[in-house]
Short mmCIF file of C-alpha atoms and ligand atoms in Angstrom, two decimals:
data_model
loop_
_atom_site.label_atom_id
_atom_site.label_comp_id
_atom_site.label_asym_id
_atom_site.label_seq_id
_atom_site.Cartn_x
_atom_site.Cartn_y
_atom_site.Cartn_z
CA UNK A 503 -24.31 43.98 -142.06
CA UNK A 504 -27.40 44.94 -143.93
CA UNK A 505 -31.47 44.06 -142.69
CA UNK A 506 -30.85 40.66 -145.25
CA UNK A 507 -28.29 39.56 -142.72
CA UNK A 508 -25.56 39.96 -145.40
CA UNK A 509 -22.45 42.24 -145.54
CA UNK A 510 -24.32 45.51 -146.58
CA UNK A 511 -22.49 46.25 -149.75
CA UNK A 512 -22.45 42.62 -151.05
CA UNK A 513 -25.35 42.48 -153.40
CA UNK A 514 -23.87 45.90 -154.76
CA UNK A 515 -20.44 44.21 -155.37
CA UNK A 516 -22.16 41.21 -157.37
CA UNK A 517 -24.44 43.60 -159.14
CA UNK A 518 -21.50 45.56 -160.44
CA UNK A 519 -19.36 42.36 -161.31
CA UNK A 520 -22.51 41.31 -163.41
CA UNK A 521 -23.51 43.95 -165.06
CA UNK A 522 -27.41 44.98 -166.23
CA UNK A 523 -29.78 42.39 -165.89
CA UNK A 524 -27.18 39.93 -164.20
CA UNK A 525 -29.08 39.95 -160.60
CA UNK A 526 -32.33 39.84 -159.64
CA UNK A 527 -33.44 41.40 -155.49
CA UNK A 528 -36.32 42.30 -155.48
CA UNK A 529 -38.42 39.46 -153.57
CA UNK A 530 -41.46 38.59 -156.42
CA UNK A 531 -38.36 38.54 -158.98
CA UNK A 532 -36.81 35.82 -156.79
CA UNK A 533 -39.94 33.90 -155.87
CA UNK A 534 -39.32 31.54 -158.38
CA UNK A 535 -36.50 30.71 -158.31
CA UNK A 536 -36.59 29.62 -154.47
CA UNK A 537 -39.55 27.54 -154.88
CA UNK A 538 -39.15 23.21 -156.68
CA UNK A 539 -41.19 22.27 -159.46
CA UNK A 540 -43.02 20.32 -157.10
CA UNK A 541 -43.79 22.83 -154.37
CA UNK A 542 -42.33 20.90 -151.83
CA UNK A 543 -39.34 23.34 -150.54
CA UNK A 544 -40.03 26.65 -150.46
CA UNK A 545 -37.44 28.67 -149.75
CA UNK A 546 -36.24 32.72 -149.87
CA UNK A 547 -33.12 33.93 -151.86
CA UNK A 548 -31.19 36.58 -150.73
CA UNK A 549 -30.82 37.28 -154.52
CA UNK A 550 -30.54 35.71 -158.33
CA UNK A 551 -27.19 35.90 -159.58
CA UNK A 552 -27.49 35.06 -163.61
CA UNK A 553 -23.88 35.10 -164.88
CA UNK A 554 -23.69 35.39 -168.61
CA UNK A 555 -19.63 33.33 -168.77
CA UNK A 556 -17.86 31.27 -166.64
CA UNK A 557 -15.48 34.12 -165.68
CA UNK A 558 -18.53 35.72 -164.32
CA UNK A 559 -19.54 32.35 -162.18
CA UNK A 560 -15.78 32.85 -160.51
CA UNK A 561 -16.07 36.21 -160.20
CA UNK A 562 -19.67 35.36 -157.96
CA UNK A 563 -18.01 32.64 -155.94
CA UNK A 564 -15.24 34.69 -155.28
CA UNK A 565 -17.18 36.84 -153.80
CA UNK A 566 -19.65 34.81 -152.09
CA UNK A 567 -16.63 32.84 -150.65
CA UNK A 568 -15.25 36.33 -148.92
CA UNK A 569 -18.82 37.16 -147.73
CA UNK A 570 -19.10 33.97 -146.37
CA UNK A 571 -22.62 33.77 -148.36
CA UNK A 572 -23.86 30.02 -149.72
CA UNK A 573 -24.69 29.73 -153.20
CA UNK A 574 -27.28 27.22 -154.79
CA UNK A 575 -26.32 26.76 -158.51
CA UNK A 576 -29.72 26.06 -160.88
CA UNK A 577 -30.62 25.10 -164.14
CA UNK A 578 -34.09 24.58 -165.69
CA UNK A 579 -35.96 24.07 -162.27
CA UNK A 580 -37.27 20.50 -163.35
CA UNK A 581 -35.62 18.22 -160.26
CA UNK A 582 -37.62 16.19 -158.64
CA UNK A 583 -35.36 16.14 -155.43
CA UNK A 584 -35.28 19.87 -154.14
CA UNK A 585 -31.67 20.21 -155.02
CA UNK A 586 -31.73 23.49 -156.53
CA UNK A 587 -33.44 25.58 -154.11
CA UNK A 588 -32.61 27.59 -151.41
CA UNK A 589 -33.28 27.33 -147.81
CA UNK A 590 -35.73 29.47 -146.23
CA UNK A 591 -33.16 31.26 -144.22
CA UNK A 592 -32.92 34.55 -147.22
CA UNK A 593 -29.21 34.59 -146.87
CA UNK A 594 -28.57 32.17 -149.74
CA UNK A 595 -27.73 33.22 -153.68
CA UNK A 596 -29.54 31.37 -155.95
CA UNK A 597 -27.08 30.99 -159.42
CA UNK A 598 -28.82 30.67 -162.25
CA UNK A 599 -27.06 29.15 -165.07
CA UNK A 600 -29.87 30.12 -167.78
CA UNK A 601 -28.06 32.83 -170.01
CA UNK A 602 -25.08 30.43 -170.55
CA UNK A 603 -26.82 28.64 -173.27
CA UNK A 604 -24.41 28.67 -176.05
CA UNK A 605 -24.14 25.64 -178.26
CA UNK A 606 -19.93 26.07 -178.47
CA UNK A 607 -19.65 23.30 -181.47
CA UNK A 608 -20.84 20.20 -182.95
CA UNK A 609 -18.28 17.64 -184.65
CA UNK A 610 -20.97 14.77 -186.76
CA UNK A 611 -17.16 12.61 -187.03
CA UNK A 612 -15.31 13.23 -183.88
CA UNK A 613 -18.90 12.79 -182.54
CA UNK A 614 -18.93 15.14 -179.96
CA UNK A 615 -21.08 18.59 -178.64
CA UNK A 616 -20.09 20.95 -176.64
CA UNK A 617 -22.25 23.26 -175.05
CA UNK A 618 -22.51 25.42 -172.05
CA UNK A 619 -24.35 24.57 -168.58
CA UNK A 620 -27.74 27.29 -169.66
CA UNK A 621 -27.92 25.21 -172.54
CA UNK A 622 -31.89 23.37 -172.52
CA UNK A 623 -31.16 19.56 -173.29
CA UNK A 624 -33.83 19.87 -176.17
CA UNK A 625 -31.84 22.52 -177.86
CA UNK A 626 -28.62 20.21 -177.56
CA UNK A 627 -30.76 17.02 -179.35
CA UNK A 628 -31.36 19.61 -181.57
CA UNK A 629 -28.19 20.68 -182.54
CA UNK A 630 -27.04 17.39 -182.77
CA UNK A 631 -30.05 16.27 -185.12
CA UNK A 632 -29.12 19.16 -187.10
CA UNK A 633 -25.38 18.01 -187.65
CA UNK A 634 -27.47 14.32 -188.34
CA UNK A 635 -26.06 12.71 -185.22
CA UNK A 636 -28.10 11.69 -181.89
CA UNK A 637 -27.97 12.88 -178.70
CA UNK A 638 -29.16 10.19 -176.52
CA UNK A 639 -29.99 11.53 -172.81
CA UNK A 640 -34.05 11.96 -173.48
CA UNK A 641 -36.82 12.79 -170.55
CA UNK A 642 -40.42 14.15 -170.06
CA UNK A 643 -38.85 17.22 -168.82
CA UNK A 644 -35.82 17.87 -171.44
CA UNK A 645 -37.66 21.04 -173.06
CA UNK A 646 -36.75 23.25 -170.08
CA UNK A 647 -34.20 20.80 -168.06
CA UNK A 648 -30.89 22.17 -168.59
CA UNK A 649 -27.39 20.79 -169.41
CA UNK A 650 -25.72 22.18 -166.03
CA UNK A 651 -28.56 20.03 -163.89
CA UNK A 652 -28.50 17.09 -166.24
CA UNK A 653 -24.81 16.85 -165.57
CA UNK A 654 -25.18 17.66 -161.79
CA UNK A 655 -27.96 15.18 -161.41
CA UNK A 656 -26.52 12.49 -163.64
CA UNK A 657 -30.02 12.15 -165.27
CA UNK A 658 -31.00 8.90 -166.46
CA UNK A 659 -33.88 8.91 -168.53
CA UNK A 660 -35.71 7.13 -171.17
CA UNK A 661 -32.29 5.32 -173.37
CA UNK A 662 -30.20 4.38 -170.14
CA UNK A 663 -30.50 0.98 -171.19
CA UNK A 664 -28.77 1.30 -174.63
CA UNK A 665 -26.95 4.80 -174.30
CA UNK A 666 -25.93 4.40 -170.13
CA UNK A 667 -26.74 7.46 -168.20
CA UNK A 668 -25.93 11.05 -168.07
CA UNK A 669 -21.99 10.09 -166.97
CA UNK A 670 -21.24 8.02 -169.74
CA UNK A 671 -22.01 10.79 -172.23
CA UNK A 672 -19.60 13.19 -170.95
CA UNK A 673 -16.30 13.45 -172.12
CA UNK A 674 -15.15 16.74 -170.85
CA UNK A 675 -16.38 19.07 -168.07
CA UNK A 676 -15.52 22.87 -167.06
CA UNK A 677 -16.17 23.16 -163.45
CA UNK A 678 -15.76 26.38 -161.28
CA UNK A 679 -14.45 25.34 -157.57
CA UNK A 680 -15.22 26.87 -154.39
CA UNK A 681 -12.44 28.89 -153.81
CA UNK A 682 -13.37 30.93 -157.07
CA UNK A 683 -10.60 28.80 -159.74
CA UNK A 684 -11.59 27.47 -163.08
CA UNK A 685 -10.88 23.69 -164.16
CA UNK A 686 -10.59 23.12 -167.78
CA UNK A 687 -11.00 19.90 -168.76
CA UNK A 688 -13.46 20.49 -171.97
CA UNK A 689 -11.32 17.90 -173.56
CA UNK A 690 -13.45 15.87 -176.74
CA UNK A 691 -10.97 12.50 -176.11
CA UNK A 692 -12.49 9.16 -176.06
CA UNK A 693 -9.55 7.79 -174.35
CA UNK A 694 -7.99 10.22 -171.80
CA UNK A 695 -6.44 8.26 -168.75
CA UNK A 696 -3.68 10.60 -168.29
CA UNK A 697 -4.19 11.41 -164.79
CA UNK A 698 -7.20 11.13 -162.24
CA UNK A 699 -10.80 11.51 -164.03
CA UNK A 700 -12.01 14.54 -161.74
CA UNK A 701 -14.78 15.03 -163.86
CA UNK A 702 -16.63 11.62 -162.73
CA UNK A 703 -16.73 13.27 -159.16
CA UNK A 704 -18.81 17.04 -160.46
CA UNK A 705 -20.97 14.93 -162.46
CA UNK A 706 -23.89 13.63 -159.87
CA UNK A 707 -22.65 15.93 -157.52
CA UNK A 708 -25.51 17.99 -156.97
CA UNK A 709 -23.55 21.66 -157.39
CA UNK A 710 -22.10 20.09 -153.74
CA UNK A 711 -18.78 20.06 -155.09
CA UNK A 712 -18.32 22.39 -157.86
CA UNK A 713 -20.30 24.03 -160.49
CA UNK A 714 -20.62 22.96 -163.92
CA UNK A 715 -20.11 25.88 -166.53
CA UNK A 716 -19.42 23.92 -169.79
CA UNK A 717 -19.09 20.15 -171.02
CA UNK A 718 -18.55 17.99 -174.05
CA UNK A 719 -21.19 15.38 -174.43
CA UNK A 720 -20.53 12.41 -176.40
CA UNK A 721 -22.72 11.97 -179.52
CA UNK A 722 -23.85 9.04 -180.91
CA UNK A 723 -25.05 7.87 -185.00
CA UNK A 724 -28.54 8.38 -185.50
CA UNK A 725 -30.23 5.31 -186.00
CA UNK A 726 -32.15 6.26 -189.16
CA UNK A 727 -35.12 3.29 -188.84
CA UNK A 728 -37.35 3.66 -185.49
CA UNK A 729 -39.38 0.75 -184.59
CA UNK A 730 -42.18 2.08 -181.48
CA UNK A 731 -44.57 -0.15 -179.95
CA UNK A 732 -47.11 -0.70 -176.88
CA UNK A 733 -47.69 -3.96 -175.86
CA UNK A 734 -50.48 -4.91 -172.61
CA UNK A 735 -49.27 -7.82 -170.56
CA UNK A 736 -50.62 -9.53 -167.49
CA UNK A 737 -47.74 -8.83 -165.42
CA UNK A 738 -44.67 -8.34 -164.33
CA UNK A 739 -43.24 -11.17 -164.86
CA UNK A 740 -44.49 -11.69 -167.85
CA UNK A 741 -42.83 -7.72 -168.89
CA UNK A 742 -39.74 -10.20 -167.94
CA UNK A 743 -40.22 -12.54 -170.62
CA UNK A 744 -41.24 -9.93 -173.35
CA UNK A 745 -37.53 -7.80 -172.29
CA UNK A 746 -35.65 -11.36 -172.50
CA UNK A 747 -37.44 -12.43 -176.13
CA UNK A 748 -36.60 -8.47 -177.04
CA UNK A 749 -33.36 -8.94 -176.25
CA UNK A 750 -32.73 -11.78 -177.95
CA UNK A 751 -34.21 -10.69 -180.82
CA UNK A 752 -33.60 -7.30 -181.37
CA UNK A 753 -29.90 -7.29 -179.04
CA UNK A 754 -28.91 -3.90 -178.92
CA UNK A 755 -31.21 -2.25 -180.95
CA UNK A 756 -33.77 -2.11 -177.77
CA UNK A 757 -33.66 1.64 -176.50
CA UNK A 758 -36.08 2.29 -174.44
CA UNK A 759 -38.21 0.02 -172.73
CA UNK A 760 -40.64 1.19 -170.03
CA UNK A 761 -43.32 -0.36 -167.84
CA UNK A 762 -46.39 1.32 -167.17
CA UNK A 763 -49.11 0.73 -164.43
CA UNK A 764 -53.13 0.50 -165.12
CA UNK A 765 -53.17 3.22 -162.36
CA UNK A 766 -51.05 5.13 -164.59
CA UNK A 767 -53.20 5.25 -167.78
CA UNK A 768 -56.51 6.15 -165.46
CA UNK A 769 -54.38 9.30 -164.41
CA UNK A 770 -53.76 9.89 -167.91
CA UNK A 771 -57.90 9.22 -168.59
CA UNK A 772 -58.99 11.40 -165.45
CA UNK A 773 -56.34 14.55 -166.02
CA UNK A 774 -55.26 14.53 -169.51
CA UNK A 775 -58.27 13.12 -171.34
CA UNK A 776 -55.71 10.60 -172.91
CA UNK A 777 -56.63 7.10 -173.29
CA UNK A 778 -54.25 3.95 -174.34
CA UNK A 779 -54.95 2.51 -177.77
CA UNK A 780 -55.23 -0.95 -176.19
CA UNK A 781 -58.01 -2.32 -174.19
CA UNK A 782 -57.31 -2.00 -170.24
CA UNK A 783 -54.59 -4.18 -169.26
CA UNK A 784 -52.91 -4.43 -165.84
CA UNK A 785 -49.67 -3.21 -167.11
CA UNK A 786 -48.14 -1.65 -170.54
CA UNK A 787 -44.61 -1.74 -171.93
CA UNK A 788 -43.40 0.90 -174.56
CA UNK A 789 -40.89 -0.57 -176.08
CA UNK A 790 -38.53 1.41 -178.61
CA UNK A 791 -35.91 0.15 -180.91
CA UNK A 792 -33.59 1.97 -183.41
CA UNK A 793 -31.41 0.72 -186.33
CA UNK A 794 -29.57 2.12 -189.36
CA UNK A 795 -29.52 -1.10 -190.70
CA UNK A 796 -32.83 -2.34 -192.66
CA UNK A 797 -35.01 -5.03 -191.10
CA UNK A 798 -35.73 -3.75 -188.46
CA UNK A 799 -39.45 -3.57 -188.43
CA UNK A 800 -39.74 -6.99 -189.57
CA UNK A 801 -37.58 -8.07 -186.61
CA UNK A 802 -39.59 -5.75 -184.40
CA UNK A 803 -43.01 -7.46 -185.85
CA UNK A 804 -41.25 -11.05 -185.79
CA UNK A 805 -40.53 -10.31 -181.50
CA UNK A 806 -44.58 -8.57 -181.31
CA UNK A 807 -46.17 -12.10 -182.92
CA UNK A 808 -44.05 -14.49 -180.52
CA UNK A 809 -45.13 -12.49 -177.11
CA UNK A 810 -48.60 -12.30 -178.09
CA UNK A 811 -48.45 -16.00 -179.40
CA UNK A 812 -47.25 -17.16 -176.40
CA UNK A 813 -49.86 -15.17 -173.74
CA UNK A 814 -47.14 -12.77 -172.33
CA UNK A 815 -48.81 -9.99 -174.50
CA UNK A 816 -52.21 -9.71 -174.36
CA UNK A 817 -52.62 -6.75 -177.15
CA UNK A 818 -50.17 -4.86 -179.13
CA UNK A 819 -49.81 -1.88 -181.26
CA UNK A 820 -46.91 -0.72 -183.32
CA UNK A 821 -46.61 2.90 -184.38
CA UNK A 822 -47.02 3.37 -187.74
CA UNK A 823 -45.98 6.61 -188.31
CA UNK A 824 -43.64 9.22 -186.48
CA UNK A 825 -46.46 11.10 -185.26
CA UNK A 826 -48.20 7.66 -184.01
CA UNK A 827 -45.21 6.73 -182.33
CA UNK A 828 -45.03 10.59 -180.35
CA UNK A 829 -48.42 10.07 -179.51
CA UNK A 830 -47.40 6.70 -177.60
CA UNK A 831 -44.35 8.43 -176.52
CA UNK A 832 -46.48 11.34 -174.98
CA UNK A 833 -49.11 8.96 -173.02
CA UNK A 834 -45.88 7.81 -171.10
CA UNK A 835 -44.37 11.43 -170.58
CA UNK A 836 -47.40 13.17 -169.39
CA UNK A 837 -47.68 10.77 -165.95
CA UNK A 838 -45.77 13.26 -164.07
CA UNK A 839 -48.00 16.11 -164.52
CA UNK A 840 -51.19 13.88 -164.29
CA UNK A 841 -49.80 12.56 -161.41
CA UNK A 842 -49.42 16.23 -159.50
CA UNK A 843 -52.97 17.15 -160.81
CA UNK A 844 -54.50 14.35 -158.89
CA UNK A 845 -53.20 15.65 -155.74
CA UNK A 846 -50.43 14.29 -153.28
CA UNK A 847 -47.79 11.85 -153.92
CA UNK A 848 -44.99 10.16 -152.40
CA UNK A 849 -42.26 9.98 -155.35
CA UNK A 850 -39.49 7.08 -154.84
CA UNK A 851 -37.08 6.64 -157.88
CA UNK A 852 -36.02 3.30 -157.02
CA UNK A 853 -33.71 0.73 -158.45
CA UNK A 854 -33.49 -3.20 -158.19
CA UNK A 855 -31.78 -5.79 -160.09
CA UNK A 856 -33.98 -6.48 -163.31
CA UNK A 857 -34.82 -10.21 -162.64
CA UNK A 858 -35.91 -9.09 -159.16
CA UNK A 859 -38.73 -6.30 -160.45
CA UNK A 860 -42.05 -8.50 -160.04
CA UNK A 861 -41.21 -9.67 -156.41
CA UNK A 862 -39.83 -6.16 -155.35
CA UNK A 863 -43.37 -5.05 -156.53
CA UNK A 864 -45.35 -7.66 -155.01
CA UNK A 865 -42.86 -7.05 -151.65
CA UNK A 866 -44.11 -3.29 -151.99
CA UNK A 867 -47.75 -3.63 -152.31
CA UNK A 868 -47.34 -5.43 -149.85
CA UNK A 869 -46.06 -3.56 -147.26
CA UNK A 870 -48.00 -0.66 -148.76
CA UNK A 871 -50.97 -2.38 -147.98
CA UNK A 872 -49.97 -3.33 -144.33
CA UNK A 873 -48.63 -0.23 -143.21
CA UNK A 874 -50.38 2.65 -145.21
CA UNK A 875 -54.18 1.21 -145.63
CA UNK A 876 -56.16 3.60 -148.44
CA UNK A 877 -52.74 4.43 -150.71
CA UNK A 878 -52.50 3.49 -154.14
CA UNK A 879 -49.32 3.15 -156.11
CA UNK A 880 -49.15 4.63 -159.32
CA UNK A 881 -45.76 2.37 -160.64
CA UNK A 882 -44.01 3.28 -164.17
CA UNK A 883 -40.33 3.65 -164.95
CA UNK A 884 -37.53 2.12 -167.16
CA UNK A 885 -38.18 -1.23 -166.56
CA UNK A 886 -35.38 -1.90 -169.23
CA UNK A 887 -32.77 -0.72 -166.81
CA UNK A 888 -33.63 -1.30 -163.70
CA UNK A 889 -35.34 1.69 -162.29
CA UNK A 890 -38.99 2.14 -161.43
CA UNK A 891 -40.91 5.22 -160.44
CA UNK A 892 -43.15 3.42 -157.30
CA UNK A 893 -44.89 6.43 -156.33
CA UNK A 894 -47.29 6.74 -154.03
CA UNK A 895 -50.63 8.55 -154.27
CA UNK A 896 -51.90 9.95 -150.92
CA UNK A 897 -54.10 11.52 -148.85
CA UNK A 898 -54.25 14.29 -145.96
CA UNK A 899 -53.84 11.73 -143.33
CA UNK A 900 -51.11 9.79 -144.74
CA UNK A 901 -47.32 10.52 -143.79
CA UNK A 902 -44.80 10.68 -146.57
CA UNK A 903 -41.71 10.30 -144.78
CA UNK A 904 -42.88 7.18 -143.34
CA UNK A 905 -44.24 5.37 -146.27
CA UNK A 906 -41.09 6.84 -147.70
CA UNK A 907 -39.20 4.81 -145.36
CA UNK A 908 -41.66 1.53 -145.66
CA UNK A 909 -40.83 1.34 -149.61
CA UNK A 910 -36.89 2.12 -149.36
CA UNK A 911 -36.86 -0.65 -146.88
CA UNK A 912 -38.34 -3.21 -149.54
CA UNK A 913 -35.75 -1.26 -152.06
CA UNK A 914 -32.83 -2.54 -149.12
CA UNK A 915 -34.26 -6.30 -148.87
CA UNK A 916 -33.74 -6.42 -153.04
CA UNK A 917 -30.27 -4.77 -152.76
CA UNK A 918 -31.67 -1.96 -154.42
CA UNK A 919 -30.63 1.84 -154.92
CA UNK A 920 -32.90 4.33 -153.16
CA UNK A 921 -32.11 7.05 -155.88
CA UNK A 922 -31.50 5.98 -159.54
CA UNK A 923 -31.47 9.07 -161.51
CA UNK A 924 -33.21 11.88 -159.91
CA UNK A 925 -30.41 12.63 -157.15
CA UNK A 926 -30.68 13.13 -153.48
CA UNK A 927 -31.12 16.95 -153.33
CA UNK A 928 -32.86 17.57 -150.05
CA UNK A 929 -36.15 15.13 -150.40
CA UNK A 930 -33.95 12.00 -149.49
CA UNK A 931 -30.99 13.52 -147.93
CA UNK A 932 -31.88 11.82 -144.62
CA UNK A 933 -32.40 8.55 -145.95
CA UNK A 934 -28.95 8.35 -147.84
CA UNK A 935 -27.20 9.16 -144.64
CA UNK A 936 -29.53 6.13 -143.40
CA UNK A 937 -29.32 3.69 -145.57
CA UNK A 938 -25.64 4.20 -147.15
CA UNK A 939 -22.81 2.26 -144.98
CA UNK A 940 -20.88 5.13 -142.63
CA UNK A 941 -17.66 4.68 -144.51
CA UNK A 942 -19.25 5.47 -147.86
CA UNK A 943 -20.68 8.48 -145.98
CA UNK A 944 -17.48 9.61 -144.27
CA UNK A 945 -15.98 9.03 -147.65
CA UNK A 946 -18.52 11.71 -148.77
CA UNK A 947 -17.75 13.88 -146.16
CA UNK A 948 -14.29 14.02 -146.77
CA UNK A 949 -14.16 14.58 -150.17
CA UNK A 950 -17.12 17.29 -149.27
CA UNK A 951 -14.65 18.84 -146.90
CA UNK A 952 -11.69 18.61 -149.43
CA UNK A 953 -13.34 20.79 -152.03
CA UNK A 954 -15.42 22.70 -150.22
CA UNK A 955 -13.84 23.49 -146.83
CA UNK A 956 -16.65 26.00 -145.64
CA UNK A 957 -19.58 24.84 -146.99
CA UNK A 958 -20.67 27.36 -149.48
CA UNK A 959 -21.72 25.06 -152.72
CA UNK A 960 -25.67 24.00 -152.01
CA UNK A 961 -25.25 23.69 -148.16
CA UNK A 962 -27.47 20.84 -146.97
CA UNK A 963 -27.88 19.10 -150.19
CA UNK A 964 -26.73 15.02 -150.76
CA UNK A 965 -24.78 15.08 -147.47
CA UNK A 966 -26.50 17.22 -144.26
CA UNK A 967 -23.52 19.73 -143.26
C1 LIG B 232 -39.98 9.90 -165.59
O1 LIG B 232 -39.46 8.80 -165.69
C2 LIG B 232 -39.34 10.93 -164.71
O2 LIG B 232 -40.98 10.22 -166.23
C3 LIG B 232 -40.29 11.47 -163.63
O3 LIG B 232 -38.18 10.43 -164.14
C4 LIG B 232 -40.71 10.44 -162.63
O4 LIG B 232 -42.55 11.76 -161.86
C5 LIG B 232 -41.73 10.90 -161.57
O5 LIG B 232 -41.70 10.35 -160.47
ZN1 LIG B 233 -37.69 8.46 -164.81
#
C-alpha cells in the first residue's frame, strides 16, 4: 500500500495503460474535478483518469476492479445533484469522459447521431443542424454538459413536452460494465425488440451501473418556422388555461413551455442587469412553438389575442426576430446562475401532475411559510411537462435538509416525483430511499448488486451502499 491508501503501484499501472496526458495526480490538477458545480460536495480524488477510447475505459475498470479502487465516471461537471464527484475519502478515481468527444456520424434520413460520451451536447445540436436535422434535448447548461451525463442523468430539459426526455432519444448505447467487458449495442434501429432493452437500465443510472462510452441519439426534422413568445399572467391557474388554449390551438407544435416566477425576473434585475420586456407580472410563460408547415405565426398570434382577450394574459410579446427570441430564451436560462449569485438555495426539481401545479404551489407556500418563516421561493420550470424548479432561497439560519423534506412532502400529497430530471446523485439520495416504496428500493438493490457485485461504479450515489 502506498501513503494514498492505494496499492502502491496502481496509479503507475493506469498511467502506463493511458498513456501521456491520460491521468492527472497531482492534488491542484484534481481539485476540480472533485468539487460540484454548486460547491456543495467537496471531495478528494485519488487521481483523474481521462481515457481517450472505450478500450481504454475497460482497460481502467479492469484495473480499478483488481485494486479494489471505486471509480466516479464524469462528464461536463454541470449536475445539479452531486453525482459526479468523489467522496472525500482520496481513494476514489475520478473518470473523466472529456477527450471522447468524437461526433462518429450523422444520417439527415435514417435520422440518427452517433457520438461518443466526451461529446458537449451543444456540439451534437450542432452537428445535427449542420446535416439540417434537430437535435431536441436543449438546457441552460448544454454548452459544457456532456453526452455521457446527459445519458446517465436522463436530462430533461426545455422540449420534454414535445420531444420526451433524454431516454426517448436514445436508440443505441455502448456501456462498459464493472467487471471490465464492453456491451455493444450502438444499434441506429427504430424498432429493435429482439431481446431485453438493457440500454433503458444505463440510461438514468447515474454511472451506478455501468458507464456510458458511446450512443446513438435519435434525431428529429427541423422545424424550419419558430414561433417564441412571453406572455404575463395572474397565475397559475390561469398558466393552465393559456397551456390548454395552446394546445388546442397549436397541438403539437408547442415545444417548450415554461413558467417563470416574479421572484425570478428580480434575480435576473438584481444579478444580471436583465429586465423582462413586459411590465411586472406575478408570473411569465415562455412559450415556444415550431412548424415546417406555414401558418404558424398566424396560429401562434390567433392563440396570443384569445388569452389576452379573455384576462388569462395580462401582456404579451412575440419575438420578432431570432435574436429577439434568444434574448427571451436567455432571461429564462440565466436563473440558475442569478440564483447562486444571490447566495444560498435549497434546489428541489419536482414533478406533479399538470392539472395539479397551482394547488401544489399554493400547498408549498404554504408550508414554506409555516415551517421556514423569512424563505422565499424562487419557482420556474417546464410547466408544459410537469416539472417545476421550487427552489428555495435561504439564509444562515435556515436548514436545507429540512425544508428539503417540508416541500417533498407537499410533492408526496400531489403524487408527485421528488426528482424529474436532474437525478438523485448524492443531494437526495436519502430522501429516495425515504420516500420510494421498499420493494422498488430492494428492486434497486438487486439489480445494483447484479451488475455491480462490489460496489466500484459511483459508490454511494442513487442507492446508499
Ligand atoms: C433549468 O431548468 C435547470 O434551468 C436548472 O434544470 C434548474 O437551477 C435549477 O434549479
Ligand atoms: Zn430544468
Amino acid at each position: 500500500m502506498s501513503a494514498t491508501g492505494l496499492p502502491s503501484d496502481f496509479l503507475a499501472r493506469l498511467d502506463a495503460r493511458l498513456g501521456p496526458g491520460g491521468l492527472l495526480t497531482d492534488e491542484a490538477d484534481c481539485a476540480p474535478f472533485a468539487i460540484d458545480w454548486r460547491r456543495l460536495f467537496p471531495g478528494r480524488a485519488a487521481a483523474v483518469a481521462r481515457p481517450a477510447s472505450t478500450e481504454q475505459v475497460a482497460a481502467i475498470v479492469g484495473l480499478c476492479r483488481e485494486a479494489g479502487v471505486a471509480l466516479v465516471p464524469q462528464g461536463g461537471h454541470t449536475g445539479l445533484a452531486g453525482g459526479a464527484t468523489p467522496d472525500a475519502s482520496g481513494r476514489q478515481i475520478v473518470l473523466s469522459l472529456a477527450r471522447m468527444n468524437a461526433i462518429r456520424a450523422v444520417d439527415p434520413v435514417g435520422l440518427t447521431l452517433e457520438v461518443e460520451a466526451g461529446c458537449v451536447v451543444q456540439a451534437a445540436q450542432a452537428a445535427a443542424e449542420a446535416a439540417g436535422r434537430l437535435f431536441p434535448v436543449s438546457y441552460a447548461a448544454e454548452g459544457s454538459a456532456m453526452i455521457g451525463g446527459m445519458i446517465a442523468t436522463n436530462s430533461g430539459g426545455i422540449n420534454v413536452l414535445r420531444y420526451g426526455m433524454t431516454r426517448n432519444l436514445v436508440l443505441g448505447l455502448e456501456v462498459v460494465l464493472a467487471d471490465g467487458s464492453v456491451v455493444d449495442g450502438l444499434r441506429a434501429l427504430r424498432k429493435d425488440n429482439a431481446g431485453y432493452d438493457w440500454k433503458q437500465l444505463f440510461i438514468g443510472s447515474e454511472g451506478t451501473l455501468g458507464i456510458v462510452t458511446a450512443a446513438v441519439l435519435r434525431l428529429v426534422p427541423r422545424p424550419r418556422h419558430t414561433e417564441t413568445a412571453l406572455l404575463a399572467v395572474p397565475d397559475p391557474e390561469a398558466a393552465l388555461r393559456v397551456l390548454a388554449a395552446a394546445q388546442d390551438d397549436l397541438g403539437d407544435t408547442i415545444q417548450a413551455f415554461e413558467l417563470i416566477s416574479r421572484c425570478s425576473f428580480e434575480l435576473l434585475e438584481r444579478h444580471a442587469d436583465m429586465a423582462s420586456p413586459l411590465s411586472p407580472s406575478p408570473w411569465c410563460i415562455l412559450l415556444e412553438a415550431g412548424s415546417s408547415l406555414s401558418g404558424l405565426r398566424d396560429a401562434v398570434e390567433g392563440t396570443l389575442g384569445e388569452v389576452l382577450e379573455r384576462g388569462d394574459a395580462l401582456d404579451g410579446v412575440l419575438a420578432e426576430s431570432k435574436a429577439q427570441a434568444a434574448g427571451l430564451w436567455s432571461l429564462r436560462e440565466r436563473i440558475t446562475e442569478c440564483e447562486a449569485h444571490q447566495g444560498k438555495s435549497v434546489k428541489h426539481d419536482v414533478s406533479v401532475p399538470i392539472p395539479a401545479i397551482p394547488a401544489f404551489l399554493e400547498a408549498a407556500d404554504r408550508a414554506l411559510a409555516e415551517g421556514a418563516p423569512g424563505t422565499v421561493p424562487n419557482v420556474f420550470g417546464h410547466m408544459g411537462d410537469g416539472n417545476l424548479h421550487y427552489n428555495v432561497l435561504i439564509g444562515a439560519e435556515h436548514d436545507g435538509a429540512a425544508i428539503n423534506r417540508l416541500v417533498h412532502d407537499v410533492v408526496d400529497r400531489f403524487a408527485g416525483s421528488i426528482s424529474a430530471e436532474h437525478g438523485i446523485g448524492q443531494y437526495r439520495v436519502d430522501e429516495l430511499a425515504h420516500r420510494r416504496r421498499p420493494e422498488e428500493m430492494a428492486l434497486a438493490h438487486r439489480l445494483k448488486r447484479a451488475l455491480d457485485a462490489d460496489g466500484l461504479l459511483n459508490p454511494g450515489k442513487v442507492l446508499r451502499t
